[in-house]
Tab-separated table of C-alpha atoms in Angstrom:
chain	number	residue	atom	x	y	z
A	69	MET	CA	198.646	-31.216	6.931
A	70	HIS	CA	196.994	-29.724	3.856
A	71	ARG	CA	199.864	-30.842	1.657
A	72	LEU	CA	199.544	-34.402	2.938
A	73	LEU	CA	195.807	-34.388	2.312
A	74	ALA	CA	196.311	-32.976	-1.177
A	75	ALA	CA	198.960	-35.586	-1.931
A	76	ALA	CA	196.525	-38.307	-0.884
A	77	LEU	CA	193.544	-36.923	-2.816
A	78	LEU	CA	195.242	-36.008	-6.099
A	79	PRO	CA	195.703	-39.628	-7.265
A	80	LEU	CA	192.024	-40.286	-6.542
A	81	LEU	CA	191.021	-37.238	-8.562
A	82	PHE	CA	193.192	-38.209	-11.516
A	83	GLY	CA	192.018	-41.814	-11.293
A	84	ALA	CA	188.412	-40.691	-11.581
A	85	CYS	CA	189.268	-38.830	-14.784
A	86	ALA	CA	190.574	-41.942	-16.540
A	87	ARG	CA	188.873	-42.652	-19.893
A	88	SER	CA	188.468	-46.407	-19.579
A	89	SER	CA	189.571	-49.351	-17.546
A	90	LEU	CA	192.845	-51.068	-18.264
A	91	PRO	CA	192.844	-54.135	-20.536
A	92	ASP	CA	192.977	-57.573	-18.991
A	93	VAL	CA	196.666	-58.485	-19.108
A	94	ALA	CA	196.678	-61.634	-16.998
A	95	SER	CA	199.713	-63.815	-17.509
A	96	HIS	CA	197.603	-66.977	-17.458
A	97	PRO	CA	194.673	-67.715	-19.748
A	98	SER	CA	191.183	-67.945	-18.329
A	99	PRO	CA	190.303	-71.417	-16.998
A	100	ALA	CA	186.885	-71.053	-18.628
A	101	ASP	CA	188.398	-70.792	-22.132
A	102	ALA	CA	187.477	-74.021	-23.977
A	103	ARG	CA	190.085	-73.439	-26.716
A	104	ILE	CA	192.968	-74.172	-24.356
A	105	ALA	CA	194.379	-77.682	-24.638
A	106	ASP	CA	194.150	-79.864	-21.566
A	107	ARG	CA	197.511	-81.291	-20.542
A	108	ALA	CA	197.660	-84.616	-18.814
A	109	PRO	CA	199.120	-84.385	-15.314
A	110	THR	CA	202.636	-85.697	-14.909
A	111	ASN	CA	203.994	-87.500	-11.901
A	112	ALA	CA	207.572	-86.498	-11.155
A	113	GLY	CA	209.313	-88.694	-8.627
A	114	VAL	CA	210.084	-87.081	-5.300
A	115	ILE	CA	213.635	-88.429	-5.181
A	116	ALA	CA	214.357	-88.397	-8.916
A	117	GLY	CA	218.005	-87.608	-9.543
A	118	TYR	CA	219.052	-88.427	-5.983
A	119	THR	CA	222.599	-89.705	-5.562
A	120	HIS	CA	223.571	-91.357	-2.303
A	121	ARG	CA	226.790	-89.982	-0.847
A	122	GLU	CA	228.731	-91.253	2.105
A	123	PRO	CA	230.506	-88.934	4.532
A	124	VAL	CA	234.261	-88.729	4.023
A	125	SER	CA	237.070	-87.553	6.211
A	126	PRO	CA	238.406	-84.019	5.680
A	127	ARG	CA	241.229	-83.484	3.202
A	128	PRO	CA	243.614	-80.566	2.701
A	129	TRP	CA	241.769	-77.728	0.967
A	130	LYS	CA	244.676	-76.832	-1.321
A	131	GLN	CA	244.721	-80.363	-2.718
A	132	LEU	CA	240.946	-80.281	-3.290
A	133	ASN	CA	241.236	-76.940	-5.108
A	134	GLN	CA	243.984	-78.257	-7.369
A	135	GLU	CA	241.942	-81.357	-8.238
A	136	GLN	CA	238.860	-79.331	-9.201
A	137	ALA	CA	240.619	-76.487	-11.013
A	138	PRO	CA	240.637	-76.470	-14.824
A	139	ASN	CA	243.860	-77.901	-16.314
A	140	GLY	CA	244.644	-79.479	-12.964
A	141	GLY	CA	245.347	-76.052	-11.464
A	142	ALA	CA	248.173	-75.265	-13.889
A	143	GLY	CA	248.155	-71.474	-13.730
A	144	SER	CA	245.436	-68.962	-14.435
């Protein structure tokens, strides 16, 4: 029990001995910074790049593999 308590209190003790706080290392700039350029919002279409595809009947998988293989499936 004492070891568990010591393990819990040691980080608090060492944290209190720290010289100063850590620097602000946020990945995003502050929204209050006036030097940051304002980008105009863009409107990306919801279905941009959509291609309509019809269902097809199943085909033999070996034939499909040969058609999609580089060099027409001529060896590896």
